[in-house]
Amino acid sequence: MSMSPRRSAGSTLRVLPLAAAAMIAAMGVTVSSCKEDNPVATADVDAAHTPTMLTRNVETLISDSGVVRYRITTPLWLMYDEAEEPYWKFPDGLNLDKFDNFFRKDATVRADSATYLKNKQIWRLDGHVDISNVMNEKFLTQQLFWDQRQRKLYSDSFIHIEQADKVLEGYGFDSNEQLTRYTIRRVSGIFPAKTLRTGASPESIDSARATIPQP
C-alpha cells in the first residue's frame, strides 16, 4: 500500500530544480578547467538531512491505491527521498483529514510537527496532538504513531479522551485506524465530561480528580 500525492486546487507542491542547483553550487562542488586530467572535487551531501524537495503552504490530496484517502495542509513540507530510510518532515505543523471509501471525513488530525516514514508507512505525530473521530470524540496526547500497514494507532504517552458523557485519562493507547475501537493500557482516571472538558480551569480539574475514585 503506497501513497502518492495529488495536486489539489490550492496545492503548491512543486519540484525546485533551480534551488537544487543553487544548493549544489553553495556546497562547493567544483570542476577544474586547468587540466583535463584533474580530478573532480565533490562535496559530501548528507542525504538524511538534505531535503530533495521543499514546499511551502501546501494543501494537497493523497491517494492510496487510486483512492483519495487524505488531505494534508501544512506550512512546510520537506521530502528526504534520498535518505537511507526515506521520510517526509512537517516541522511547522500538520493538519490531516482522513476519508473513507466514499470520500467522507472519518478522522481529523492536528499536530505541532509530524514525520512520515515512506517505506514503513508510519506517521509519528509530536507536540500538541489533537485527533477527532466520526463520533466527535477528541483524543489529546503528546506523541502518537499511526501504522498504515497495520491500520492502527498507538502511543506510550499520556492520553486524554473526551467522550459525550465522560473523560478518560491514562498512559499507553491502542486503537483501530478509525478510532472507533480503542483501549487505554493503564487508566489513571474517569471523570464527568462537564467537569473535564478542554478549557476547564485547573482548579476544577484537580477538584474532580480528588473526589472521584480511581478505577
mmCIF file of C-alpha atoms in Angstrom, residues 11-157:
data_model
loop_
_atom_site.group_PDB
_atom_site.id
_atom_site.type_symbol
_atom_site.label_atom_id
_atom_site.label_comp_id
_atom_site.label_asym_id
_atom_site.label_seq_id
_atom_site.Cartn_x
_atom_site.Cartn_y
_atom_site.Cartn_z
ATOM 1 C CA SER A 11 -1.659 22.957 -3.674
ATOM 2 C CA THR A 12 1.783 24.485 -4.127
ATOM 3 C CA LEU A 13 3.535 21.131 -4.488
ATOM 4 C CA ARG A 14 6.366 21.504 -6.955
ATOM 5 C CA VAL A 15 9.905 20.441 -7.741
ATOM 6 C CA LEU A 16 12.553 23.096 -7.335
ATOM 7 C CA PRO A 17 15.348 22.340 -9.822
ATOM 8 C CA LEU A 18 16.847 25.827 -9.623
ATOM 9 C CA ALA A 19 17.001 25.667 -5.860
ATOM 10 C CA ALA A 20 18.669 22.266 -6.052
ATOM 11 C CA ALA A 21 21.270 23.638 -8.447
ATOM 12 C CA ALA A 22 21.908 26.593 -6.158
ATOM 13 C CA MET A 23 22.316 24.243 -3.213
ATOM 14 C CA ILE A 24 24.921 22.187 -5.076
ATOM 15 C CA ALA A 25 26.816 25.327 -6.034
ATOM 16 C CA ALA A 26 26.729 26.628 -2.478
ATOM 17 C CA MET A 27 28.198 23.382 -1.180
ATOM 18 C CA GLY A 28 31.320 23.990 -3.192
ATOM 19 C CA VAL A 29 31.152 21.418 -5.954
ATOM 20 C CA THR A 30 33.929 22.478 -8.338
ATOM 21 C CA VAL A 31 35.411 21.255 -11.601
ATOM 22 C CA SER A 32 38.908 22.307 -12.549
ATOM 23 C CA SER A 33 39.297 23.718 -16.060
ATOM 24 C CA CYS A 34 43.097 23.934 -16.000
ATOM 25 C CA LYS A 35 43.837 20.355 -16.949
ATOM 26 C CA GLU A 36 41.596 17.739 -18.433
ATOM 27 C CA ASP A 37 43.027 15.012 -16.214
ATOM 28 C CA ASN A 38 42.420 16.908 -12.945
ATOM 29 C CA PRO A 39 40.056 15.020 -10.600
ATOM 30 C CA VAL A 40 36.627 16.449 -9.903
ATOM 31 C CA ALA A 41 36.217 17.625 -6.309
ATOM 32 C CA THR A 42 32.798 16.848 -4.847
ATOM 33 C CA ALA A 43 31.205 17.673 -1.535
ATOM 34 C CA ASP A 44 29.659 15.022 0.660
ATOM 35 C CA VAL A 45 25.926 15.572 0.968
ATOM 36 C CA ASP A 46 24.106 14.157 3.988
ATOM 37 C CA ALA A 47 21.025 12.693 2.319
ATOM 38 C CA ALA A 48 19.340 12.154 5.677
ATOM 39 C CA HIS A 49 19.384 15.900 6.405
ATOM 40 C CA THR A 50 19.270 17.420 2.901
ATOM 41 C CA PRO A 51 15.725 17.611 1.504
ATOM 42 C CA THR A 52 15.166 16.583 -2.099
ATOM 43 C CA MET A 53 12.146 18.865 -2.224
ATOM 44 C CA LEU A 54 10.882 21.762 -0.127
ATOM 45 C CA THR A 55 7.310 23.005 -0.459
ATOM 46 C CA ARG A 56 5.547 25.792 1.408
ATOM 47 C CA ASN A 57 1.869 26.476 2.119
ATOM 48 C CA VAL A 58 0.642 23.107 0.916
ATOM 49 C CA GLU A 59 -2.901 21.817 0.592
ATOM 50 C CA THR A 60 -2.962 18.562 -1.319
ATOM 51 C CA LEU A 61 -4.746 15.224 -1.593
ATOM 52 C CA ILE A 62 -3.012 11.883 -1.013
ATOM 53 C CA SER A 63 -4.236 8.770 -2.799
ATOM 54 C CA ASP A 64 -3.823 5.167 -1.716
ATOM 55 C CA SER A 65 -4.187 2.546 -4.484
ATOM 56 C CA GLY A 66 -6.022 5.069 -6.632
ATOM 57 C CA VAL A 67 -8.468 6.168 -3.919
ATOM 58 C CA VAL A 68 -8.174 9.574 -2.233
ATOM 59 C CA ARG A 69 -7.590 8.906 1.459
ATOM 60 C CA TYR A 70 -6.072 12.045 2.975
ATOM 61 C CA ARG A 71 -5.950 15.806 2.652
ATOM 62 C CA ILE A 72 -2.799 17.406 4.017
ATOM 63 C CA THR A 73 -2.498 21.080 4.891
ATOM 64 C CA THR A 74 0.860 22.326 6.159
ATOM 65 C CA PRO A 75 3.018 25.466 6.009
ATOM 66 C CA LEU A 76 6.181 23.464 5.267
ATOM 67 C CA TRP A 77 6.708 20.019 3.699
ATOM 68 C CA LEU A 78 10.234 18.595 3.439
ATOM 69 C CA MET A 79 10.901 15.399 1.467
ATOM 70 C CA TYR A 80 14.016 13.317 2.098
ATOM 71 C CA ASP A 81 13.624 10.721 -0.639
ATOM 72 C CA GLU A 82 17.374 10.036 -0.964
ATOM 73 C CA ALA A 83 17.839 9.131 2.705
ATOM 74 C CA GLU A 84 18.573 5.502 3.567
ATOM 75 C CA GLU A 85 15.137 5.457 5.192
ATOM 76 C CA PRO A 86 13.123 7.910 3.018
ATOM 77 C CA TYR A 87 10.831 10.186 5.000
ATOM 78 C CA TRP A 88 8.739 13.334 4.893
ATOM 79 C CA LYS A 89 9.004 16.021 7.551
ATOM 80 C CA PHE A 90 6.413 18.604 8.612
ATOM 81 C CA PRO A 91 8.304 20.712 11.181
ATOM 82 C CA ASP A 92 5.839 23.621 11.353
ATOM 83 C CA GLY A 93 2.670 21.659 11.982
ATOM 84 C CA LEU A 94 0.278 19.391 10.112
ATOM 85 C CA ASN A 95 -3.470 19.269 9.548
ATOM 86 C CA LEU A 96 -4.658 15.957 8.107
ATOM 87 C CA ASP A 97 -8.160 14.880 7.147
ATOM 88 C CA LYS A 98 -8.777 11.155 6.629
ATOM 89 C CA PHE A 99 -11.527 9.959 4.264
ATOM 90 C CA ASP A 100 -13.404 6.686 3.894
ATOM 91 C CA ASN A 101 -14.125 4.911 0.587
ATOM 92 C CA PHE A 102 -16.913 7.409 -0.172
ATOM 93 C CA PHE A 103 -14.743 10.484 0.438
ATOM 94 C CA ARG A 104 -16.452 11.149 3.767
ATOM 95 C CA LYS A 105 -14.273 12.525 6.529
ATOM 96 C CA ASP A 106 -13.863 9.939 9.292
ATOM 97 C CA ALA A 107 -10.990 11.486 11.259
ATOM 98 C CA THR A 108 -9.071 14.732 11.608
ATOM 99 C CA VAL A 109 -5.526 15.079 12.911
ATOM 100 C CA ARG A 110 -3.706 18.173 14.134
ATOM 101 C CA ALA A 111 -0.103 18.116 15.369
ATOM 102 C CA ASP A 112 2.684 20.599 16.094
ATOM 103 C CA SER A 113 5.044 18.507 13.935
ATOM 104 C CA ALA A 114 4.996 15.210 12.082
ATOM 105 C CA THR A 115 7.244 12.696 10.334
ATOM 106 C CA TYR A 116 6.176 10.111 7.769
ATOM 107 C CA LEU A 117 8.405 7.068 7.118
ATOM 108 C CA LYS A 118 7.641 6.189 3.493
ATOM 109 C CA ASN A 119 8.853 2.585 3.354
ATOM 110 C CA LYS A 120 7.377 1.600 6.713
ATOM 111 C CA GLN A 121 4.242 3.707 6.093
ATOM 112 C CA ILE A 122 4.273 5.006 9.660
ATOM 113 C CA TRP A 123 3.342 8.506 10.839
ATOM 114 C CA ARG A 124 4.851 9.946 14.014
ATOM 115 C CA LEU A 125 2.898 12.910 15.387
ATOM 116 C CA ASP A 126 4.539 15.105 18.007
ATOM 117 C CA GLY A 127 3.801 18.077 20.221
ATOM 118 C CA HIS A 128 0.181 19.003 20.814
ATOM 119 C CA VAL A 129 -1.592 16.127 19.014
ATOM 120 C CA ASP A 130 -5.357 16.615 18.640
ATOM 121 C CA ILE A 131 -7.475 13.961 16.867
ATOM 122 C CA SER A 132 -11.248 13.730 16.385
ATOM 123 C CA ASN A 133 -13.308 10.802 15.054
ATOM 124 C CA VAL A 134 -16.760 10.465 13.457
ATOM 125 C CA MET A 135 -18.388 10.228 16.908
ATOM 126 C CA ASN A 136 -16.971 13.647 17.821
ATOM 127 C CA GLU A 137 -14.691 12.116 20.410
ATOM 128 C CA LYS A 138 -11.464 14.014 20.965
ATOM 129 C CA PHE A 139 -8.056 12.461 21.630
ATOM 130 C CA LEU A 140 -5.237 14.587 23.068
ATOM 131 C CA THR A 141 -1.675 13.415 23.594
ATOM 132 C CA GLN A 142 1.950 14.482 23.133
ATOM 133 C CA GLN A 143 3.041 11.730 20.745
ATOM 134 C CA LEU A 144 1.132 9.275 18.584
ATOM 135 C CA PHE A 145 2.162 6.688 15.995
ATOM 136 C CA TRP A 146 -0.035 5.734 13.047
ATOM 137 C CA ASP A 147 0.849 2.474 11.281
ATOM 138 C CA GLN A 148 -0.940 2.458 7.935
ATOM 139 C CA ARG A 149 0.038 -1.114 7.057
ATOM 140 C CA GLN A 150 -1.352 -2.484 10.307
ATOM 141 C CA ARG A 151 -4.180 0.086 10.207
ATOM 142 C CA LYS A 152 -3.715 1.033 13.840
ATOM 143 C CA LEU A 153 -2.714 3.926 16.085
ATOM 144 C CA TYR A 154 -0.733 3.634 19.286
ATOM 145 C CA SER A 155 1.058 5.707 21.893
ATOM 146 C CA ASP A 156 3.106 5.178 25.041
ATOM 147 C CA SER A 157 2.387 8.720 26.238
#
